[in-house]
Amino acid sequence: MSLFNLAILISGSGSNLQAVIDATEGGIIPSAAIAIVISNRAEAYGLVRAKNHGIPNMVIEKNETEKLLETLKTYNIKGLILAGYLSILPPEVVEAYNGFIINIHPALLPLFGGKNFYGIKVHNAVLASGAPYSGATVHLVDCGIDTGAALIRGVVPVYDDDTAEGLQKRVLDVEHHILVKAVKALAEGNIGELKKNPLTIINDNDKHGVRDYAKGLSELCDALLI
Ligand code: GRF
């Protein structure tokens, strides 16, 4: 059986990339191979991670659409994983891989998504809102910003004494977990099922200072219509 070739697109540290590398190398996603890692920034540490694992990697800047499409063709790419990729994919690429591109976002979409919600700004906004929960979402990519169908959400509590950095770290842990799950579903042809019935994973292992978590979860379900 031929492997489902993935391109992983990054812009920064690449910890989500590392989670997918570990899952493919560890046999958790036996049907997939990371064929190439593409960064839009030469200084992205994720490129070093790719090199450390002998994975082909290159820098393609955000307006180099032809080069990106050519590269995806050369590496016989079947699915694209946006793992901390801070550019908007050109519509030509979204159309060419429609239904086979997923993105990880560090909030519970549709909450805290869209143009100005990236990086630490997301977590600052969550804290300012007083929400008792946050988390991450893996979603399909369409031509909008964070507007594609949600596939998997991971929920974490917000603590009374939380900082944006502390929340960011806990959300990042859940990102790694749900991204691997979604990549596996993509490689195994199970995205349609997740699109119909998105999965919500709740992480409440740590009971320290949880701000009215149960009440928050019920509000969350209302907000997300689940
Ligand atoms: C993650 O929080 C991701 O959701 C966001 O950027 C961050 C990237 O982290 N879009 P890393 O590069 O995977 O460590």
Coordinates of N, CA and C and ligand atoms in Angstrom, one line a residue:
M1 N 0.9 -1.2 0.0 CA 0.0 0.0 0.0 C 0.9 1.3 0.0
S2 N 0.5 2.2 -0.9 CA 1.4 3.4 -0.9 C 1.1 4.4 0.2
L3 N 2.1 5.1 0.7 CA 1.9 5.9 1.9 C 1.2 7.2 1.5
F4 N 0.4 7.8 2.4 CA -0.3 9.1 2.2 C 0.8 10.2 2.5
N5 N 1.2 10.8 1.5 CA 2.3 11.8 1.6 C 1.8 13.1 2.2
L6 N 2.4 13.6 3.2 CA 2.0 14.8 3.9 C 3.0 15.9 3.6
A7 N 2.5 17.2 3.4 CA 3.4 18.3 3.5 C 3.0 19.1 4.8
I8 N 4.0 19.4 5.6 CA 3.7 20.1 6.8 C 4.2 21.5 6.7
L9 N 3.3 22.5 6.9 CA 3.7 23.9 6.7 C 3.8 24.6 8.0
I10 N 4.9 25.2 8.2 CA 5.2 25.8 9.5 C 5.7 27.3 9.4
S11 N 5.8 28.0 10.5 CA 6.4 29.3 10.5 C 7.4 29.5 11.7
G12 N 7.3 28.6 12.7 CA 8.0 28.9 13.9 C 8.7 27.7 14.5
S13 N 8.4 27.5 15.8 CA 9.1 26.5 16.7 C 8.9 25.1 16.2
G14 N 7.7 24.8 15.7 CA 7.5 23.5 15.1 C 7.2 22.4 16.2
S15 N 6.7 22.8 17.3 CA 6.4 21.7 18.3 C 5.2 20.8 17.8
N16 N 4.3 21.4 17.1 CA 3.2 20.5 16.5 C 3.8 19.6 15.4
L17 N 4.7 20.2 14.6 CA 5.4 19.3 13.6 C 6.1 18.2 14.3
Q18 N 6.8 18.5 15.4 CA 7.5 17.4 16.2 C 6.5 16.3 16.6
A19 N 5.3 16.7 17.1 CA 4.3 15.7 17.5 C 3.9 14.8 16.3
V20 N 3.8 15.4 15.1 CA 3.4 14.5 14.0 C 4.6 13.7 13.6
I21 N 5.8 14.2 13.6 CA 7.0 13.4 13.3 C 7.1 12.2 14.3
D22 N 6.9 12.5 15.6 CA 7.0 11.4 16.6 C 5.9 10.3 16.3
A23 N 4.7 10.8 15.9 CA 3.6 9.9 15.7 C 3.9 9.0 14.4
T24 N 4.4 9.6 13.4 CA 4.7 8.8 12.2 C 5.9 7.9 12.4
E25 N 6.9 8.4 13.1 CA 8.1 7.5 13.4 C 7.7 6.4 14.4
G26 N 6.8 6.7 15.3 CA 6.4 5.8 16.4 C 5.4 4.8 15.9
G27 N 4.9 4.8 14.7 CA 3.9 3.9 14.2 C 2.5 4.2 14.6
I28 N 2.3 5.4 15.1 CA 0.9 5.8 15.5 C 0.1 6.1 14.2
I29 N 0.8 6.6 13.2 CA 0.1 6.9 11.9 C 0.8 6.1 10.8
P30 N 0.6 4.8 10.8 CA 1.4 3.9 9.9 C 1.2 4.2 8.4
S31 N 0.0 4.8 8.1 CA -0.3 5.0 6.7 C 0.3 6.3 6.1
A32 N 0.9 7.1 6.9 CA 1.4 8.5 6.5 C 2.9 8.6 6.5
A33 N 3.4 9.4 5.6 CA 4.8 9.8 5.6 C 4.9 11.3 5.5
I34 N 5.8 11.9 6.2 CA 6.0 13.4 6.0 C 7.0 13.5 4.9
A35 N 6.5 13.9 3.7 CA 7.3 14.0 2.5 C 8.1 15.2 2.5
I36 N 7.6 16.3 3.0 CA 8.3 17.6 3.0 C 7.8 18.5 4.1
V37 N 8.7 19.3 4.7 CA 8.4 20.4 5.6 C 8.6 21.7 4.9
I38 N 7.7 22.6 4.9 CA 7.8 23.9 4.2 C 7.6 25.0 5.2
S39 N 8.5 25.9 5.2 CA 8.4 27.1 6.1 C 8.3 28.3 5.3
N40 N 7.6 29.3 5.7 CA 7.6 30.6 5.1 C 8.7 31.6 5.7
R41 N 9.4 31.0 6.7 CA 10.4 31.8 7.3 C 11.7 31.0 7.5
A42 N 12.8 31.6 7.0 CA 14.1 30.8 7.0 C 14.5 30.5 8.4
E43 N 14.2 31.3 9.4 CA 14.7 31.2 10.8 C 13.8 30.2 11.6
A44 N 12.8 29.7 11.0 CA 11.9 28.8 11.8 C 12.6 27.6 12.4
Y45 N 12.5 27.4 13.7 CA 13.2 26.3 14.3 C 12.7 24.9 13.8
G46 N 11.5 24.9 13.4 CA 10.9 23.7 12.8 C 11.7 23.1 11.7
L47 N 12.4 23.9 10.9 CA 13.3 23.4 9.8 C 14.4 22.6 10.4
V48 N 14.9 23.0 11.6 CA 16.0 22.2 12.2 C 15.4 20.9 12.7
R49 N 14.2 20.9 13.2 CA 13.6 19.6 13.6 C 13.5 18.7 12.4
A50 N 13.1 19.2 11.2 CA 12.9 18.4 10.0 C 14.3 17.8 9.6
K51 N 15.3 18.7 9.6 CA 16.7 18.2 9.3 C 17.1 17.1 10.2
N52 N 16.9 17.3 11.6 CA 17.3 16.3 12.6 C 16.7 14.9 12.3
H53 N 15.5 14.9 11.6 CA 14.9 13.6 11.3 C 15.0 13.2 9.8
G54 N 15.9 13.9 9.1 CA 16.2 13.5 7.7 C 15.0 13.8 6.8
I55 N 14.1 14.7 7.1 CA 13.0 15.0 6.3 C 13.3 16.2 5.4
P56 N 13.0 16.0 4.1 CA 13.3 17.2 3.1 C 12.6 18.4 3.6
N57 N 13.2 19.6 3.5 CA 12.6 20.8 3.9 C 13.0 22.0 3.1
M58 N 12.2 23.0 3.0 CA 12.6 24.2 2.3 C 11.8 25.4 2.7
V59 N 12.3 26.6 2.3 CA 11.6 27.8 2.6 C 10.9 28.2 1.3
I60 N 9.6 28.5 1.4 CA 8.8 29.0 0.3 C 8.1 30.2 0.9
E61 N 8.3 31.4 0.3 CA 7.7 32.6 0.9 C 6.2 32.7 0.5
K62 N 5.5 33.5 1.2 CA 4.1 33.5 1.2 C 3.5 33.8 -0.2
N63 N 4.2 34.6 -1.0 CA 3.6 34.9 -2.3 C 4.1 34.0 -3.5
E64 N 4.9 33.0 -3.1 CA 5.5 32.1 -4.2 C 4.5 30.9 -4.5
T65 N 3.3 31.2 -5.0 CA 2.3 30.2 -5.2 C 2.7 29.1 -6.2
E66 N 3.3 29.5 -7.3 CA 3.7 28.6 -8.3 C 4.7 27.6 -7.7
K67 N 5.7 28.1 -7.0 CA 6.7 27.3 -6.4 C 6.1 26.3 -5.4
L68 N 5.1 26.8 -4.6 CA 4.5 25.9 -3.7 C 3.7 24.8 -4.4
L69 N 2.9 25.1 -5.4 CA 2.2 24.1 -6.1 C 3.1 23.1 -6.8
E70 N 4.2 23.6 -7.4 CA 5.2 22.7 -8.0 C 5.7 21.7 -7.0
T71 N 6.1 22.2 -5.9 CA 6.7 21.4 -4.8 C 5.8 20.3 -4.4
L72 N 4.5 20.7 -4.2 CA 3.5 19.7 -3.7 C 3.3 18.6 -4.7
K73 N 3.4 19.0 -6.0 CA 3.3 18.0 -7.1 C 4.5 17.1 -7.1
T74 N 5.7 17.7 -7.0 CA 7.0 16.9 -7.0 C 7.0 15.9 -5.9
Y75 N 6.5 16.2 -4.8 CA 6.5 15.3 -3.6 C 5.3 14.4 -3.5
N76 N 4.4 14.5 -4.6 CA 3.2 13.7 -4.6 C 2.4 13.8 -3.3
I77 N 2.2 15.1 -3.0 CA 1.5 15.4 -1.7 C 0.0 15.1 -1.8
K78 N -0.5 14.4 -0.8 CA -2.0 14.1 -0.7 C -2.7 15.0 0.3
G79 N -2.0 15.4 1.3 CA -2.6 16.2 2.4 C -1.6 17.3 2.9
L80 N -2.2 18.4 3.3 CA -1.4 19.5 3.8 C -1.8 19.7 5.3
I81 N -0.8 19.9 6.1 CA -1.0 20.1 7.5 C -0.4 21.5 7.9
L82 N -1.3 22.5 8.2 CA -0.8 23.8 8.6 C -0.6 23.7 10.2
A83 N 0.7 23.7 10.5 CA 1.0 23.5 11.9 C 1.8 24.7 12.4
G84 N 1.0 25.7 12.8 CA 1.6 27.0 13.2 C 2.1 27.8 12.0
Y85 N 1.4 27.7 10.9 CA 1.8 28.4 9.6 C 1.0 29.7 9.7
L86 N 1.8 30.8 9.7 CA 1.2 32.1 9.9 C 1.0 32.9 8.6
S87 N 0.7 32.2 7.5 CA 0.3 32.9 6.3 C -1.1 32.3 5.8
I88 N -1.8 33.0 5.0 CA -3.0 32.5 4.4 C -2.6 31.8 3.2
L89 N -3.1 30.6 3.0 CA -2.8 29.8 1.8 C -3.5 30.5 0.6
P90 N -2.8 30.5 -0.6 CA -3.4 31.1 -1.7 C -4.6 30.2 -2.2
P91 N -5.7 30.9 -2.7 CA -6.9 30.1 -3.1 C -6.6 29.0 -4.1
E92 N -5.6 29.2 -5.0 CA -5.2 28.1 -5.9 C -4.8 26.8 -5.2
V93 N -4.1 27.0 -4.1 CA -3.7 25.8 -3.3 C -4.9 25.2 -2.6
V94 N -5.7 26.1 -2.0 CA -6.9 25.6 -1.3 C -7.8 24.8 -2.2
E95 N -7.9 25.3 -3.5 CA -8.8 24.6 -4.4 C -8.2 23.3 -4.8
A96 N -6.9 23.3 -5.1 CA -6.2 22.1 -5.5 C -6.3 20.9 -4.5
Y97 N -6.3 21.3 -3.2 CA -6.3 20.3 -2.2 C -7.5 20.3 -1.3
N98 N -8.6 20.9 -1.8 CA -9.9 21.1 -1.1 C -10.3 19.8 -0.3
G99 N -10.5 19.9 1.0 CA -10.9 18.8 1.8 C -9.7 18.0 2.3
F100 N -8.5 18.3 1.9 CA -7.3 17.6 2.3 C -6.3 18.6 3.0
I101 N -6.8 19.7 3.5 CA -5.9 20.6 4.2 C -6.5 20.8 5.6
I102 N -5.6 20.7 6.7 CA -6.1 20.9 8.0 C -5.2 21.9 8.7
N103 N -5.8 22.7 9.6 CA -5.0 23.7 10.4 C -5.3 23.5 11.9
I104 N -4.3 23.8 12.7 CA -4.5 23.8 14.1 C -4.6 25.3 14.6
H105 N -5.6 25.6 15.4 CA -5.8 26.9 15.9 C -5.9 26.9 17.4
P106 N -5.2 27.8 18.1 CA -5.1 27.7 19.6 C -6.3 28.3 20.4
A107 N -7.5 28.0 19.9 CA -8.7 28.4 20.6 C -9.9 27.5 20.2
L108 N -11.0 27.6 20.9 CA -12.1 26.8 20.6 C -13.0 27.5 19.5
L109 N -12.6 27.3 18.2 CA -13.4 27.9 17.1 C -14.9 27.5 17.2
P110 N -15.8 28.4 16.9 CA -15.6 29.7 16.3 C -15.2 30.8 17.2
L111 N -15.0 30.5 18.5 CA -14.6 31.5 19.4 C -13.1 31.9 19.2
F112 N -12.8 33.1 19.3 CA -11.4 33.6 19.3 C -10.7 33.2 18.0
G113 N -11.4 33.3 16.9 CA -10.8 33.0 15.6 C -10.9 34.2 14.7
G114 N -10.2 34.1 13.5 CA -10.2 35.2 12.5 C -9.0 36.0 12.5
K115 N -9.0 37.1 11.7 CA -7.8 37.8 11.3 C -6.8 38.2 12.5
N116 N -7.4 38.7 13.6 CA -6.4 39.2 14.6 C -6.1 38.2 15.7
F117 N -6.6 37.0 15.5 CA -6.4 36.0 16.6 C -5.3 35.0 16.2
Y118 N -4.1 35.3 16.7 CA -3.0 34.4 16.5 C -2.0 34.6 17.7
G119 N -1.2 33.5 17.9 CA -0.2 33.6 19.0 C -0.8 34.0 20.3
I120 N 0.0 34.7 21.1 CA -0.3 35.1 22.5 C -1.6 36.0 22.5
K121 N -1.9 36.7 21.4 CA -3.1 37.5 21.4 C -4.3 36.7 21.7
V122 N -4.4 35.5 21.2 CA -5.6 34.6 21.4 C -5.8 34.4 22.9
H123 N -4.7 34.1 23.6 CA -4.8 33.7 25.0 C -5.1 35.0 25.9
N124 N -4.5 36.1 25.5 CA -4.8 37.4 26.2 C -6.3 37.7 26.0
A125 N -6.9 37.4 24.8 CA -8.3 37.7 24.6 C -9.2 36.8 25.4
V126 N -8.8 35.5 25.5 CA -9.5 34.5 26.3 C -9.6 35.0 27.8
L127 N -8.4 35.3 28.3 CA -8.3 35.8 29.7 C -9.2 37.0 29.9
A128 N -9.1 38.0 29.0 CA -9.8 39.2 29.1 C -11.3 39.0 29.1
S129 N -11.7 37.9 28.4 CA -13.2 37.6 28.3 C -13.8 37.0 29.5
G130 N -12.9 36.5 30.4 CA -13.4 35.8 31.6 C -13.9 34.4 31.3
A131 N -13.7 33.9 30.1 CA -14.1 32.5 29.8 C -13.5 31.5 30.8
P132 N -14.2 30.5 31.3 CA -13.7 29.6 32.2 C -13.0 28.4 31.5
Y133 N -12.9 28.4 30.2 CA -12.3 27.3 29.4 C -11.7 27.9 28.2
S134 N -10.8 27.2 27.6 CA -10.3 27.5 26.3 C -9.8 26.2 25.7
G135 N -8.9 26.2 24.7 CA -8.5 24.9 24.1 C -8.0 25.2 22.7
A136 N -8.2 24.2 21.8 CA -7.6 24.2 20.5 C -8.6 23.5 19.6
T137 N -8.5 23.9 18.3 CA -9.4 23.3 17.3 C -8.5 22.9 16.0
V138 N -8.7 21.7 15.6 CA -8.2 21.3 14.2 C -9.4 21.4 13.3
H139 N -9.2 22.1 12.2 CA -10.3 22.4 11.3 C -9.9 22.2 9.8
L140 N -10.8 22.0 8.9 CA -10.5 22.0 7.5 C -10.2 23.4 7.1
V141 N -9.4 23.5 6.1 CA -9.1 24.9 5.6 C -9.9 25.2 4.4
D142 N -10.5 26.4 4.4 CA -11.2 26.9 3.2 C -10.6 28.2 2.9
C143 N -11.2 29.0 2.1 CA -10.6 30.3 1.7 C -10.7 31.4 2.7
G144 N -11.4 31.2 3.8 CA -11.5 32.2 4.8 C -10.4 32.0 5.9
I145 N -10.5 32.8 7.0 CA -9.5 32.7 8.0 C -10.2 32.0 9.2
D146 N -9.8 30.7 9.5 CA -10.3 29.9 10.6 C -11.8 29.6 10.4
T147 N -12.3 29.6 9.2 CA -13.7 29.4 9.0 C -14.1 28.0 8.5
G148 N -13.1 27.1 8.2 CA -13.5 25.8 7.7 C -14.1 24.9 8.8
A149 N -14.7 23.8 8.4 CA -15.4 22.9 9.4 C -14.5 22.4 10.5
A150 N -14.9 22.5 11.7 CA -14.2 22.0 12.9 C -14.2 20.5 12.8
L151 N -13.1 19.9 13.2 CA -13.0 18.4 13.2 C -12.8 17.9 14.6
I152 N -11.8 18.4 15.3 CA -11.6 18.0 16.7 C -11.3 19.2 17.5
R153 N -11.9 19.3 18.7 CA -11.6 20.3 19.6 C -11.0 19.7 20.9
G154 N -10.1 20.4 21.5 CA -9.5 19.9 22.8 C -9.8 21.0 23.8
V155 N -10.4 20.8 24.9 CA -10.8 21.8 25.9 C -9.9 21.7 27.1
V156 N -9.4 22.9 27.5 CA -8.7 23.0 28.8 C -9.3 24.0 29.7
P157 N -9.2 23.9 31.0 CA -9.7 24.9 31.9 C -8.9 26.2 31.9
V158 N -9.5 27.3 32.2 CA -8.8 28.5 32.5 C -8.7 28.7 34.0
Y159 N -7.6 28.9 34.6 CA -7.5 29.0 36.0 C -7.7 30.5 36.5
D160 N -8.1 30.6 37.7 CA -8.3 32.0 38.3 C -7.0 32.8 38.2
D161 N -5.9 32.1 38.5 CA -4.6 32.9 38.5 C -3.8 32.6 37.2
D162 N -4.5 32.4 36.1 CA -3.8 32.1 34.9 C -3.1 33.3 34.3
T163 N -2.0 32.9 33.5 CA -1.4 34.0 32.7 C -1.5 33.5 31.3
A164 N -1.4 34.4 30.3 CA -1.5 34.1 28.9 C -0.5 33.0 28.6
E165 N 0.7 33.2 29.1 CA 1.8 32.2 28.8 C 1.5 30.8 29.3
G166 N 1.0 30.8 30.6 CA 0.6 29.5 31.2 C -0.5 28.8 30.4
L167 N -1.5 29.6 30.0 CA -2.6 29.1 29.2 C -2.1 28.6 27.9
Q168 N -1.2 29.4 27.3 CA -0.7 29.0 25.9 C 0.0 27.6 26.0
K169 N 0.7 27.4 27.1 CA 1.5 26.2 27.2 C 0.5 25.0 27.3
R170 N -0.5 25.2 28.2 CA -1.5 24.1 28.3 C -2.3 23.8 27.1
V171 N -2.6 24.9 26.3 CA -3.3 24.7 25.1 C -2.4 24.0 24.1
L172 N -1.1 24.4 24.1 CA -0.2 23.7 23.1 C -0.1 22.2 23.4
D173 N -0.1 21.8 24.6 CA -0.1 20.3 24.9 C -1.3 19.6 24.3
V174 N -2.4 20.3 24.4 CA -3.7 19.7 23.8 C -3.6 19.7 22.3
E175 N -3.0 20.8 21.7 CA -2.8 20.9 20.3 C -2.1 19.7 19.7
H176 N -1.0 19.3 20.4 CA -0.2 18.2 19.9 C -1.1 16.9 19.8
H177 N -1.9 16.7 20.8 CA -2.7 15.5 20.9 C -3.8 15.5 19.8
I178 N -4.5 16.6 19.7 CA -5.6 16.6 18.7 C -5.1 16.7 17.3
L179 N -3.9 17.3 17.1 CA -3.4 17.4 15.7 C -3.0 16.0 15.2
V180 N -2.4 15.2 16.1 CA -2.0 13.8 15.7 C -3.2 13.0 15.3
K181 N -4.3 13.1 16.2 CA -5.5 12.4 15.9 C -6.1 12.8 14.5
A182 N -6.1 14.1 14.2 CA -6.7 14.6 13.0 C -5.8 14.1 11.8
V183 N -4.5 14.2 11.9 CA -3.6 13.7 10.8 C -3.9 12.3 10.5
K184 N -4.0 11.5 11.6 CA -4.3 10.1 11.4 C -5.6 9.9 10.6
A185 N -6.7 10.6 11.0 CA -7.9 10.5 10.4 C -7.8 10.9 8.9
L186 N -7.0 12.0 8.6 CA -6.8 12.4 7.2 C -6.2 11.3 6.4
A187 N -5.1 10.8 7.0 CA -4.3 9.7 6.2 C -5.1 8.5 6.0
E188 N -6.1 8.2 6.9 CA -6.9 7.0 6.9 C -8.2 7.2 6.2
G189 N -8.5 8.4 5.7 CA -9.7 8.7 4.9 C -10.9 8.8 5.8
N190 N -10.7 9.3 7.0 CA -11.9 9.4 8.0 C -12.3 10.8 8.3
I191 N -11.8 11.8 7.5 CA -12.2 13.2 7.7 C -13.7 13.4 7.6
G192 N -14.3 12.8 6.6 CA -15.7 13.0 6.4 C -16.6 12.7 7.6
E193 N -16.2 11.7 8.3 CA -16.9 11.3 9.6 C -16.7 12.4 10.6
L194 N -15.5 12.9 10.8 CA -15.2 13.9 11.8 C -15.9 15.2 11.4
K195 N -16.0 15.5 10.1 CA -16.7 16.7 9.7 C -18.2 16.6 10.1
K196 N -18.8 15.4 9.9 CA -20.2 15.3 10.3 C -20.4 15.3 11.8
N197 N -19.4 14.7 12.5 CA -19.5 14.6 14.0 C -18.2 15.0 14.6
P198 N -18.0 16.3 14.8 CA -16.7 16.7 15.3 C -16.5 16.2 16.7
L199 N -15.3 15.9 17.0 CA -14.9 15.3 18.3 C -14.5 16.4 19.3
T200 N -15.0 16.3 20.6 CA -14.5 17.2 21.6 C -13.8 16.4 22.7
I201 N -12.6 16.8 23.0 CA -11.8 16.1 24.0 C -11.6 17.0 25.2
I202 N -12.0 16.6 26.4 CA -11.9 17.5 27.5 C -10.8 17.0 28.4
N203 N -9.9 18.0 28.7 CA -8.8 17.7 29.6 C -9.0 18.4 30.9
D204 N -9.4 17.6 31.9 CA -9.6 18.2 33.2 C -8.8 17.5 34.3
N205 N -7.7 16.9 33.9 CA -6.8 16.1 34.8 C -6.4 17.0 36.0
D206 N -6.1 18.2 35.8 CA -5.5 19.1 36.8 C -6.7 19.9 37.4
K207 N -7.0 19.7 38.6 CA -8.2 20.4 39.2 C -7.8 21.7 39.9
H208 N -6.6 22.1 39.8 CA -6.1 23.3 40.5 C -6.9 24.6 40.1
G209 N -7.6 25.2 41.0 CA -8.1 26.6 40.8 C -9.0 26.7 39.6
V210 N -9.7 25.7 39.2 CA -10.6 25.8 38.0 C -11.7 26.7 38.2
R211 N -11.9 27.6 37.2 CA -12.9 28.7 37.4 C -14.2 28.2 36.9
D212 N -15.0 27.6 37.8 CA -16.4 27.2 37.4 C -16.4 26.4 36.1
Y213 N -15.6 25.4 36.1 CA -15.4 24.6 34.9 C -16.7 24.0 34.4
A214 N -17.4 23.4 35.3 CA -18.6 22.7 34.8 C -19.6 23.6 34.1
K215 N -19.8 24.8 34.8 CA -20.7 25.8 34.2 C -20.2 26.2 32.8
G216 N -18.9 26.4 32.8 CA -18.2 26.8 31.5 C -18.5 25.8 30.4
L217 N -18.4 24.6 30.8 CA -18.5 23.5 29.7 C -19.9 23.6 29.1
S218 N -20.9 23.8 30.0 CA -22.3 23.8 29.5 C -22.5 25.1 28.6
E219 N -21.9 26.2 29.0 CA -21.9 27.4 28.1 C -21.2 27.1 26.8
L220 N -20.1 26.4 26.9 CA -19.3 26.1 25.7 C -20.1 25.3 24.7
C221 N -20.8 24.3 25.2 CA -21.6 23.5 24.3 C -22.7 24.4 23.6
D222 N -23.2 25.3 24.4 CA -24.2 26.2 23.7 C -23.5 27.0 22.6
A223 N -22.4 27.6 23.0 CA -21.7 28.5 22.0 C -21.3 27.7 20.8
L224 N -20.9 26.5 20.9 CA -20.4 25.7 19.8 C -21.5 24.9 19.1
L225 N -22.7 25.0 19.7 CA -23.8 24.2 19.2 C -23.6 22.7 19.2
I226 N -23.0 22.2 20.3 CA -22.8 20.8 20.3 C -23.5 20.2 21.5
Ligands
GRF1 C1 0.4 27.0 17.9 O1 -0.2 27.5 19.0 C2 -0.5 27.0 16.7 O2 -1.8 26.7 17.1 C3 -0.4 28.4 16.3 O3 0.9 28.7 16.4 C4 1.5 27.9 17.4 C5 2.6 27.1 16.7 O4 3.4 26.4 17.6 N1 -1.1 28.6 15.1 P1 4.5 25.4 17.1 O5 5.3 26.1 16.0 O6 3.8 24.1 16.5 O7 5.3 25.1 18.3

